[in-house]
Amino acid sequence: MSQDSSPDQKNPAPRKGSRLLRFFVKTGVFFAGLGLCVALLVAMALALAWPNLPDLNAMTDYRPRVPLRVYTADKVLIGEFGEERRNVLRIDEIPDVMKSAVLAAEDDRFYQHGGIDWLGVIRAGLTNVLTMSKSQGASTITMQVARNFYLSSEKTYSRKFYELLLTFKIESSLTKDQILELYMNQIFLGHRAHGFAAASRTYLGKPLSEVTAAEAALLAGVPKAPSRFNPISNFPRAQVRQHYVLNRMHLLGYLTDAEYQEAMQQEIEVRAGQGTPAGGYAIHGEYAAELARQLLFNVYQDNVYSRGLNIYTTINSRDQELAYQAVRDGVLAYTRRARYPGPEGQASLAAGLEQDAQAFDERLDEILEAYPDSADLQSVVVLAASGDAIKVARNSRTIIDITDKKVLDVVRRGLDPKASEQQRIQRGSVVYVRKTGDDAWEILNMPGVQAAFVSLSPEDGAIRAMVGGFDFNRGNFNRVTQAWRQPGSSFKPFIYAASLERGLTPATLISDQPFSLTAAETGSRDWNPKNYGGKYEPALTMRQALYKSKNMVSIRILQAIGPKYAQEYVTRFGFDANRQQPVLPMALGSGEVTPLQLAGAYAVFANGGYRITPYLIDRVTDGEGNVIMQARPIVAGDSAARAIDPRTAYVMDDMLRGVATSGTAARARATLKRNDLAGKTGTTNNSVDAWFAGYTPSLVGIAWLGFDQPRGLGSSETGGGVAMPIWIEYMQGALQGVPETRRPEPSGLTRQGGELYFSEFPPGQAVATLGLPVPDLVGDFLNDLILREQQGGQEGASGTSDAAGNSQIPPIPLPF
């Protein structure tokens, strides 16, 4: 008899296998469903996010925020304005060693991956999970470009998702070289430098094309943390990062063993290049650059700082540097002569502190921080002072002994043991020193006086040089354009010019006797002007009076032609009538002018009688070099610019040449040894303002010196003594190689007795005298006759005789 078995006993294995199969099927279905859901979610996210991704116009049509740059006429950079400093280079202009350093530091598989380095992403993700933070990233160069152009730097998953999508979009639209070019021009590298070309100038002082492997590695290490790894802020940390980059370059085969060793041993010199915030510029054109910026800002407003505009000024770089040095020398020369007021400050300095170099340096840094340098004027602290020596310290390594007697004489007042506490130079005093030779130094105060200089072409008004003060960094007030000061005697030629068209001539004899007005005549108070030095002569010709700058003669000329007429007349030179009140003191320069205004006025004499408008900007170009603004100046010779009679200009030029030959400005010709110089000194009451205005037919220059808060320069200081040396120093360089010229004499002039006359005012019809007593010709004749009879004389006449023996009576001056 057989026995049936149960189903489980018959097929135990298949039943167990089917359960496993069902388990795996269900698991597979679950994960497939999950994957499908994830895929659907990703697809939905992509569908929602992709359309919201920005277009790539900012990259495909790359227009970086390039600063406004200001250049001289000969293309020397003198100013840069904008938050970002950048020099955009094409990929083929970037040296291979710089590209290699960047790839080694940031993304060595850049040319192999599709924008995302997945191995790096997984590694960074695991690190973040283990540390429970979001500190690690795996950004490729493409991802950094996406972030720099379009996204923030915050570490959130949503931002990272958009970054990944944008990375794919960039990789599909641009080539690898295009992406790398954008990165190397756009990345921020500290100290306002964007891009490696700007960083090379900022940190190494050289163009990117000249960097070595060691220097390239230094720059390539900065993007890791621009605020911490840049060599100016923290050189030790920058050097650690540099060594890491060099090691990576070596491992990746970018550097041979020998090249790697050489790069590791190279000493890096960190120095800011010219044209950077720390490095300054090749020439001192700060005042001109700032004025150019202001002028263009009035057109474009804030947009001017990011469009990459270039301003090309009319400034000549050589002339500008000559003017800068002349102003500095003129101010320092006055400062040496002026009464020494005492040291700049006083600080406590423990005895023997200099024995501890570190503590000594720290204390000096604390003291000198409040006393910044001014170019070659350097602040120092006095260690010891006596009547025959001063020891000063800049730091523990720079200690200077000053023993030259002439140098010490400048500050002798401060070395007197009886000097007041404020005036005495002693241990702890802060003073300024300036190097004058290999081992020679002088000790000075920071000048309190100011000066300004401007030169321009009289043909079209193009400004060749502009220095608005002693030091732009101590205040950007531009005294060339903003300082309204009394011109003093430098204004007299314009009064003389007005009189020439009213019948006076250079030969007119004018009284130089004292002149006064009562309070009743002035309507306020008595007026008793004086000649400089209190010297008076019976009479002088107009020419002689201009040579000697006689005040009494100038007043009588203005009185004769009328102040209202003179006020209207001087506006032809560009002066503001509201600042030239029609009163007799106007003859002595009591009105107000700026140095630039005076330069434009003297240009009328220099160019033959045409009023030109001084201008600074020649042209403006955009980032591609296209000219978007071009100056079209008024040019001398244009009939519409005629300001005064050409004869007036010629006669005044002739007289002003005499001033520079044998008058108050004779030092100009004696020094420069040129026959085409013309000019006039100017000194106001109490020597508050000192001027020299001079020119040749090709160049006008105006020099001014004074205090910003008007006060006397000193009773012995004059325009010829303090302002003219500035003008001469500038012209010595500016006129080198420039031939002497003289404008041709215009028609309508006649010469008699060596003097010039207008044809309508010849001798006998022009004004012969002014301010002199009218002679009693009949009485004089009779008195002379009686006298001659008493002496037995037989001539019987007071005049000269002509060839026929007829008596010649001098002509009576015409009423004026």
JSON list of C-alpha atoms in Angstrom, two decimals, residues 251-412:
[
{"chain": "A", "resi": 251, "resn": "LEU", "atom": "CA", "xyz": [53.30, 66.31, -10.14]},
{"chain": "A", "resi": 252, "resn": "LEU", "atom": "CA", "xyz": [51.16, 67.02, -13.18]},
{"chain": "A", "resi": 253, "resn": "GLY", "atom": "CA", "xyz": [54.20, 67.40, -15.42]},
{"chain": "A", "resi": 254, "resn": "TYR", "atom": "CA", "xyz": [53.92, 71.12, -16.04]},
{"chain": "A", "resi": 255, "resn": "LEU", "atom": "CA", "xyz": [57.36, 71.65, -14.47]},
{"chain": "A", "resi": 256, "resn": "THR", "atom": "CA", "xyz": [60.49, 69.52, -14.76]},
{"chain": "A", "resi": 257, "resn": "ASP", "atom": "CA", "xyz": [62.50, 68.67, -11.67]},
{"chain": "A", "resi": 258, "resn": "ALA", "atom": "CA", "xyz": [64.97, 71.46, -12.43]},
{"chain": "A", "resi": 259, "resn": "GLU", "atom": "CA", "xyz": [62.22, 74.01, -13.12]},
{"chain": "A", "resi": 260, "resn": "TYR", "atom": "CA", "xyz": [60.43, 73.02, -9.92]},
{"chain": "A", "resi": 261, "resn": "GLN", "atom": "CA", "xyz": [63.55, 73.44, -7.80]},
{"chain": "A", "resi": 262, "resn": "GLU", "atom": "CA", "xyz": [64.34, 76.77, -9.41]},
{"chain": "A", "resi": 263, "resn": "ALA", "atom": "CA", "xyz": [60.79, 78.04, -8.82]},
{"chain": "A", "resi": 264, "resn": "MET", "atom": "CA", "xyz": [60.84, 76.92, -5.18]},
{"chain": "A", "resi": 265, "resn": "GLN", "atom": "CA", "xyz": [64.05, 78.83, -4.57]},
{"chain": "A", "resi": 266, "resn": "GLN", "atom": "CA", "xyz": [63.07, 82.04, -6.36]},
{"chain": "A", "resi": 267, "resn": "GLU", "atom": "CA", "xyz": [62.58, 85.04, -4.07]},
{"chain": "A", "resi": 268, "resn": "ILE", "atom": "CA", "xyz": [59.35, 86.86, -4.84]},
{"chain": "A", "resi": 269, "resn": "GLU", "atom": "CA", "xyz": [59.44, 90.66, -4.84]},
{"chain": "A", "resi": 270, "resn": "VAL", "atom": "CA", "xyz": [56.00, 91.99, -4.01]},
{"chain": "A", "resi": 271, "resn": "ARG", "atom": "CA", "xyz": [55.64, 95.49, -5.35]},
{"chain": "A", "resi": 272, "resn": "ALA", "atom": "CA", "xyz": [52.63, 97.33, -6.64]},
{"chain": "A", "resi": 273, "resn": "GLY", "atom": "CA", "xyz": [52.91, 98.40, -10.24]},
{"chain": "A", "resi": 274, "resn": "GLN", "atom": "CA", "xyz": [52.33, 101.87, -11.61]},
{"chain": "A", "resi": 275, "resn": "GLY", "atom": "CA", "xyz": [48.68, 102.55, -12.23]},
{"chain": "A", "resi": 276, "resn": "THR", "atom": "CA", "xyz": [47.50, 100.54, -9.22]},
{"chain": "A", "resi": 277, "resn": "PRO", "atom": "CA", "xyz": [46.13, 101.97, -5.94]},
{"chain": "A", "resi": 278, "resn": "ALA", "atom": "CA", "xyz": [49.35, 101.19, -4.07]},
{"chain": "A", "resi": 279, "resn": "GLY", "atom": "CA", "xyz": [51.81, 101.70, -6.91]},
{"chain": "A", "resi": 280, "resn": "GLY", "atom": "CA", "xyz": [50.87, 105.15, -8.10]},
{"chain": "A", "resi": 281, "resn": "TYR", "atom": "CA", "xyz": [51.56, 106.31, -11.64]},
{"chain": "A", "resi": 282, "resn": "ALA", "atom": "CA", "xyz": [54.55, 107.00, -13.85]},
{"chain": "A", "resi": 283, "resn": "ILE", "atom": "CA", "xyz": [53.97, 110.76, -13.63]},
{"chain": "A", "resi": 284, "resn": "HIS", "atom": "CA", "xyz": [52.17, 113.01, -11.17]},
{"chain": "A", "resi": 285, "resn": "GLY", "atom": "CA", "xyz": [49.02, 113.93, -13.06]},
{"chain": "A", "resi": 286, "resn": "GLU", "atom": "CA", "xyz": [46.54, 113.51, -10.22]},
{"chain": "A", "resi": 287, "resn": "TYR", "atom": "CA", "xyz": [44.95, 116.96, -10.48]},
{"chain": "A", "resi": 288, "resn": "ALA", "atom": "CA", "xyz": [44.43, 116.67, -14.22]},
{"chain": "A", "resi": 289, "resn": "ALA", "atom": "CA", "xyz": [43.08, 113.12, -13.93]},
{"chain": "A", "resi": 290, "resn": "GLU", "atom": "CA", "xyz": [40.60, 114.12, -11.23]},
{"chain": "A", "resi": 291, "resn": "LEU", "atom": "CA", "xyz": [39.38, 117.09, -13.26]},
{"chain": "A", "resi": 292, "resn": "ALA", "atom": "CA", "xyz": [38.94, 114.87, -16.31]},
{"chain": "A", "resi": 293, "resn": "ARG", "atom": "CA", "xyz": [36.95, 112.42, -14.18]},
{"chain": "A", "resi": 294, "resn": "GLN", "atom": "CA", "xyz": [34.67, 115.19, -12.94]},
{"chain": "A", "resi": 295, "resn": "LEU", "atom": "CA", "xyz": [34.07, 116.50, -16.45]},
{"chain": "A", "resi": 296, "resn": "LEU", "atom": "CA", "xyz": [33.09, 113.07, -17.78]},
{"chain": "A", "resi": 297, "resn": "PHE", "atom": "CA", "xyz": [31.00, 112.24, -14.71]},
{"chain": "A", "resi": 298, "resn": "ASN", "atom": "CA", "xyz": [28.86, 115.26, -15.55]},
{"chain": "A", "resi": 299, "resn": "VAL", "atom": "CA", "xyz": [28.00, 113.49, -18.82]},
{"chain": "A", "resi": 300, "resn": "TYR", "atom": "CA", "xyz": [27.59, 109.83, -17.80]},
{"chain": "A", "resi": 301, "resn": "GLN", "atom": "CA", "xyz": [27.08, 110.02, -14.02]},
{"chain": "A", "resi": 302, "resn": "ASP", "atom": "CA", "xyz": [27.83, 106.78, -12.10]},
{"chain": "A", "resi": 303, "resn": "ASN", "atom": "CA", "xyz": [27.81, 104.71, -15.28]},
{"chain": "A", "resi": 304, "resn": "VAL", "atom": "CA", "xyz": [31.17, 106.21, -16.16]},
{"chain": "A", "resi": 305, "resn": "TYR", "atom": "CA", "xyz": [33.08, 103.89, -13.80]},
{"chain": "A", "resi": 306, "resn": "SER", "atom": "CA", "xyz": [32.31, 100.52, -15.37]},
{"chain": "A", "resi": 307, "resn": "ARG", "atom": "CA", "xyz": [32.08, 101.03, -19.13]},
{"chain": "A", "resi": 308, "resn": "GLY", "atom": "CA", "xyz": [35.79, 100.83, -19.83]},
{"chain": "A", "resi": 309, "resn": "LEU", "atom": "CA", "xyz": [35.95, 104.39, -21.14]},
{"chain": "A", "resi": 310, "resn": "ASN", "atom": "CA", "xyz": [39.33, 105.95, -21.84]},
{"chain": "A", "resi": 311, "resn": "ILE", "atom": "CA", "xyz": [39.96, 109.68, -21.55]},
{"chain": "A", "resi": 312, "resn": "TYR", "atom": "CA", "xyz": [42.86, 111.06, -23.55]},
{"chain": "A", "resi": 313, "resn": "THR", "atom": "CA", "xyz": [43.77, 114.46, -22.16]},
{"chain": "A", "resi": 314, "resn": "THR", "atom": "CA", "xyz": [45.85, 117.22, -23.71]},
{"chain": "A", "resi": 315, "resn": "ILE", "atom": "CA", "xyz": [48.48, 116.82, -20.96]},
{"chain": "A", "resi": 316, "resn": "ASN", "atom": "CA", "xyz": [52.04, 116.22, -22.12]},
{"chain": "A", "resi": 317, "resn": "SER", "atom": "CA", "xyz": [53.69, 113.71, -19.77]},
{"chain": "A", "resi": 318, "resn": "ARG", "atom": "CA", "xyz": [57.11, 115.37, -19.86]},
{"chain": "A", "resi": 319, "resn": "ASP", "atom": "CA", "xyz": [55.66, 118.82, -19.26]},
{"chain": "A", "resi": 320, "resn": "GLN", "atom": "CA", "xyz": [53.46, 117.51, -16.46]},
{"chain": "A", "resi": 321, "resn": "GLU", "atom": "CA", "xyz": [56.38, 116.05, -14.55]},
{"chain": "A", "resi": 322, "resn": "LEU", "atom": "CA", "xyz": [58.39, 119.24, -15.08]},
{"chain": "A", "resi": 323, "resn": "ALA", "atom": "CA", "xyz": [55.53, 121.28, -13.63]},
{"chain": "A", "resi": 324, "resn": "TYR", "atom": "CA", "xyz": [55.11, 118.93, -10.67]},
{"chain": "A", "resi": 325, "resn": "GLN", "atom": "CA", "xyz": [58.78, 119.17, -9.76]},
{"chain": "A", "resi": 326, "resn": "ALA", "atom": "CA", "xyz": [58.86, 122.93, -10.27]},
{"chain": "A", "resi": 327, "resn": "VAL", "atom": "CA", "xyz": [55.93, 123.43, -7.90]},
{"chain": "A", "resi": 328, "resn": "ARG", "atom": "CA", "xyz": [57.48, 121.15, -5.29]},
{"chain": "A", "resi": 329, "resn": "ASP", "atom": "CA", "xyz": [60.83, 122.93, -5.53]},
{"chain": "A", "resi": 330, "resn": "GLY", "atom": "CA", "xyz": [59.22, 126.36, -5.34]},
{"chain": "A", "resi": 331, "resn": "VAL", "atom": "CA", "xyz": [57.20, 125.50, -2.23]},
{"chain": "A", "resi": 332, "resn": "LEU", "atom": "CA", "xyz": [60.18, 123.89, -0.48]},
{"chain": "A", "resi": 333, "resn": "ALA", "atom": "CA", "xyz": [62.41, 126.86, -1.33]},
{"chain": "A", "resi": 334, "resn": "TYR", "atom": "CA", "xyz": [59.92, 129.21, 0.34]},
{"chain": "A", "resi": 335, "resn": "THR", "atom": "CA", "xyz": [59.57, 126.84, 3.32]},
{"chain": "A", "resi": 336, "resn": "ARG", "atom": "CA", "xyz": [63.34, 126.92, 3.88]},
{"chain": "A", "resi": 337, "resn": "ARG", "atom": "CA", "xyz": [63.32, 130.73, 3.96]},
{"chain": "A", "resi": 338, "resn": "ALA", "atom": "CA", "xyz": [60.24, 131.09, 6.13]},
{"chain": "A", "resi": 339, "resn": "ARG", "atom": "CA", "xyz": [60.42, 131.39, 9.90]},
{"chain": "A", "resi": 340, "resn": "TYR", "atom": "CA", "xyz": [60.65, 127.90, 11.43]},
{"chain": "A", "resi": 341, "resn": "PRO", "atom": "CA", "xyz": [57.47, 127.30, 13.50]},
{"chain": "A", "resi": 342, "resn": "GLY", "atom": "CA", "xyz": [58.67, 124.23, 15.38]},
{"chain": "A", "resi": 343, "resn": "PRO", "atom": "CA", "xyz": [58.36, 120.45, 14.92]},
{"chain": "A", "resi": 344, "resn": "GLU", "atom": "CA", "xyz": [55.23, 118.83, 13.51]},
{"chain": "A", "resi": 345, "resn": "GLY", "atom": "CA", "xyz": [54.45, 117.10, 16.80]},
{"chain": "A", "resi": 346, "resn": "GLN", "atom": "CA", "xyz": [55.85, 115.76, 20.03]},
{"chain": "A", "resi": 347, "resn": "ALA", "atom": "CA", "xyz": [55.62, 112.21, 21.41]},
{"chain": "A", "resi": 348, "resn": "SER", "atom": "CA", "xyz": [57.04, 110.37, 24.39]},
{"chain": "A", "resi": 349, "resn": "LEU", "atom": "CA", "xyz": [60.00, 108.13, 23.66]},
{"chain": "A", "resi": 350, "resn": "ALA", "atom": "CA", "xyz": [61.43, 106.08, 26.51]},
{"chain": "A", "resi": 351, "resn": "ALA", "atom": "CA", "xyz": [65.14, 106.35, 27.13]},
{"chain": "A", "resi": 352, "resn": "GLY", "atom": "CA", "xyz": [67.10, 103.50, 25.55]},
{"chain": "A", "resi": 353, "resn": "LEU", "atom": "CA", "xyz": [64.09, 102.20, 23.64]},
{"chain": "A", "resi": 354, "resn": "GLU", "atom": "CA", "xyz": [66.16, 101.95, 20.47]},
{"chain": "A", "resi": 355, "resn": "GLN", "atom": "CA", "xyz": [68.10, 99.07, 22.03]},
{"chain": "A", "resi": 356, "resn": "ASP", "atom": "CA", "xyz": [65.04, 96.83, 21.55]},
{"chain": "A", "resi": 357, "resn": "ALA", "atom": "CA", "xyz": [64.50, 96.82, 17.77]},
{"chain": "A", "resi": 358, "resn": "GLN", "atom": "CA", "xyz": [61.03, 95.28, 17.83]},
{"chain": "A", "resi": 359, "resn": "ALA", "atom": "CA", "xyz": [59.66, 97.53, 20.57]},
{"chain": "A", "resi": 360, "resn": "PHE", "atom": "CA", "xyz": [61.36, 100.52, 18.94]},
{"chain": "A", "resi": 361, "resn": "ASP", "atom": "CA", "xyz": [59.75, 99.81, 15.56]},
{"chain": "A", "resi": 362, "resn": "GLU", "atom": "CA", "xyz": [56.33, 99.31, 17.11]},
{"chain": "A", "resi": 363, "resn": "ARG", "atom": "CA", "xyz": [56.57, 102.65, 18.94]},
{"chain": "A", "resi": 364, "resn": "LEU", "atom": "CA", "xyz": [57.78, 104.49, 15.84]},
{"chain": "A", "resi": 365, "resn": "ASP", "atom": "CA", "xyz": [54.90, 103.01, 13.83]},
{"chain": "A", "resi": 366, "resn": "GLU", "atom": "CA", "xyz": [52.44, 104.27, 16.45]},
{"chain": "A", "resi": 367, "resn": "ILE", "atom": "CA", "xyz": [53.90, 107.78, 16.36]},
{"chain": "A", "resi": 368, "resn": "LEU", "atom": "CA", "xyz": [54.38, 108.18, 12.61]},
{"chain": "A", "resi": 369, "resn": "GLU", "atom": "CA", "xyz": [50.97, 106.79, 11.63]},
{"chain": "A", "resi": 370, "resn": "ALA", "atom": "CA", "xyz": [49.51, 110.28, 12.16]},
{"chain": "A", "resi": 371, "resn": "TYR", "atom": "CA", "xyz": [52.19, 111.92, 9.99]},
{"chain": "A", "resi": 372, "resn": "PRO", "atom": "CA", "xyz": [52.00, 110.48, 6.46]},
{"chain": "A", "resi": 373, "resn": "ASP", "atom": "CA", "xyz": [54.82, 111.02, 3.99]},
{"chain": "A", "resi": 374, "resn": "SER", "atom": "CA", "xyz": [54.53, 113.34, 1.02]},
{"chain": "A", "resi": 375, "resn": "ALA", "atom": "CA", "xyz": [56.54, 111.89, -1.87]},
{"chain": "A", "resi": 376, "resn": "ASP", "atom": "CA", "xyz": [60.19, 112.46, -0.91]},
{"chain": "A", "resi": 377, "resn": "LEU", "atom": "CA", "xyz": [59.29, 114.19, 2.37]},
{"chain": "A", "resi": 378, "resn": "GLN", "atom": "CA", "xyz": [59.46, 111.46, 5.01]},
{"chain": "A", "resi": 379, "resn": "SER", "atom": "CA", "xyz": [58.32, 111.70, 8.60]},
{"chain": "A", "resi": 380, "resn": "VAL", "atom": "CA", "xyz": [60.86, 110.73, 11.29]},
{"chain": "A", "resi": 381, "resn": "VAL", "atom": "CA", "xyz": [61.24, 110.88, 15.08]},
{"chain": "A", "resi": 382, "resn": "VAL", "atom": "CA", "xyz": [64.07, 112.80, 16.71]},
{"chain": "A", "resi": 383, "resn": "LEU", "atom": "CA", "xyz": [66.32, 110.72, 18.97]},
{"chain": "A", "resi": 384, "resn": "ALA", "atom": "CA", "xyz": [68.65, 113.53, 20.00]},
{"chain": "A", "resi": 385, "resn": "ALA", "atom": "CA", "xyz": [69.12, 117.21, 19.11]},
{"chain": "A", "resi": 386, "resn": "SER", "atom": "CA", "xyz": [71.80, 119.81, 19.80]},
{"chain": "A", "resi": 387, "resn": "GLY", "atom": "CA", "xyz": [73.10, 122.96, 18.20]},
{"chain": "A", "resi": 388, "resn": "ASP", "atom": "CA", "xyz": [75.41, 121.06, 15.84]},
{"chain": "A", "resi": 389, "resn": "ALA", "atom": "CA", "xyz": [73.60, 117.76, 15.15]},
{"chain": "A", "resi": 390, "resn": "ILE", "atom": "CA", "xyz": [70.20, 116.11, 14.99]},
{"chain": "A", "resi": 391, "resn": "LYS", "atom": "CA", "xyz": [69.73, 112.33, 15.09]},
{"chain": "A", "resi": 392, "resn": "VAL", "atom": "CA", "xyz": [66.44, 111.05, 13.67]},
{"chain": "A", "resi": 393, "resn": "ALA", "atom": "CA", "xyz": [64.93, 107.59, 13.10]},
{"chain": "A", "resi": 394, "resn": "ARG", "atom": "CA", "xyz": [62.55, 106.27, 10.49]},
{"chain": "A", "resi": 395, "resn": "ASN", "atom": "CA", "xyz": [62.74, 102.75, 11.92]},
{"chain": "A", "resi": 396, "resn": "SER", "atom": "CA", "xyz": [65.29, 100.65, 13.73]},
{"chain": "A", "resi": 397, "resn": "ARG", "atom": "CA", "xyz": [67.23, 100.16, 10.48]},
{"chain": "A", "resi": 398, "resn": "THR", "atom": "CA", "xyz": [67.11, 103.76, 9.23]},
{"chain": "A", "resi": 399, "resn": "ILE", "atom": "CA", "xyz": [68.78, 106.18, 11.64]},
{"chain": "A", "resi": 400, "resn": "ILE", "atom": "CA", "xyz": [70.11, 109.44, 10.17]},
{"chain": "A", "resi": 401, "resn": "ASP", "atom": "CA", "xyz": [72.59, 111.97, 11.56]},
{"chain": "A", "resi": 402, "resn": "ILE", "atom": "CA", "xyz": [72.16, 115.50, 10.23]},
{"chain": "A", "resi": 403, "resn": "THR", "atom": "CA", "xyz": [75.17, 117.75, 10.83]},
{"chain": "A", "resi": 404, "resn": "ASP", "atom": "CA", "xyz": [75.35, 120.11, 7.83]},
{"chain": "A", "resi": 405, "resn": "LYS", "atom": "CA", "xyz": [75.40, 123.68, 9.17]},
{"chain": "A", "resi": 406, "resn": "LYS", "atom": "CA", "xyz": [73.32, 125.11, 6.33]},
{"chain": "A", "resi": 407, "resn": "VAL", "atom": "CA", "xyz": [70.67, 122.46, 6.88]},
{"chain": "A", "resi": 408, "resn": "LEU", "atom": "CA", "xyz": [70.61, 123.09, 10.62]},
{"chain": "A", "resi": 409, "resn": "ASP", "atom": "CA", "xyz": [70.35, 126.85, 10.06]},
{"chain": "A", "resi": 410, "resn": "VAL", "atom": "CA", "xyz": [66.88, 126.30, 8.53]},
{"chain": "A", "resi": 411, "resn": "VAL", "atom": "CA", "xyz": [65.63, 125.00, 11.90]},
{"chain": "A", "resi": 412, "resn": "ARG", "atom": "CA", "xyz": [68.07, 126.92, 14.11]}
]
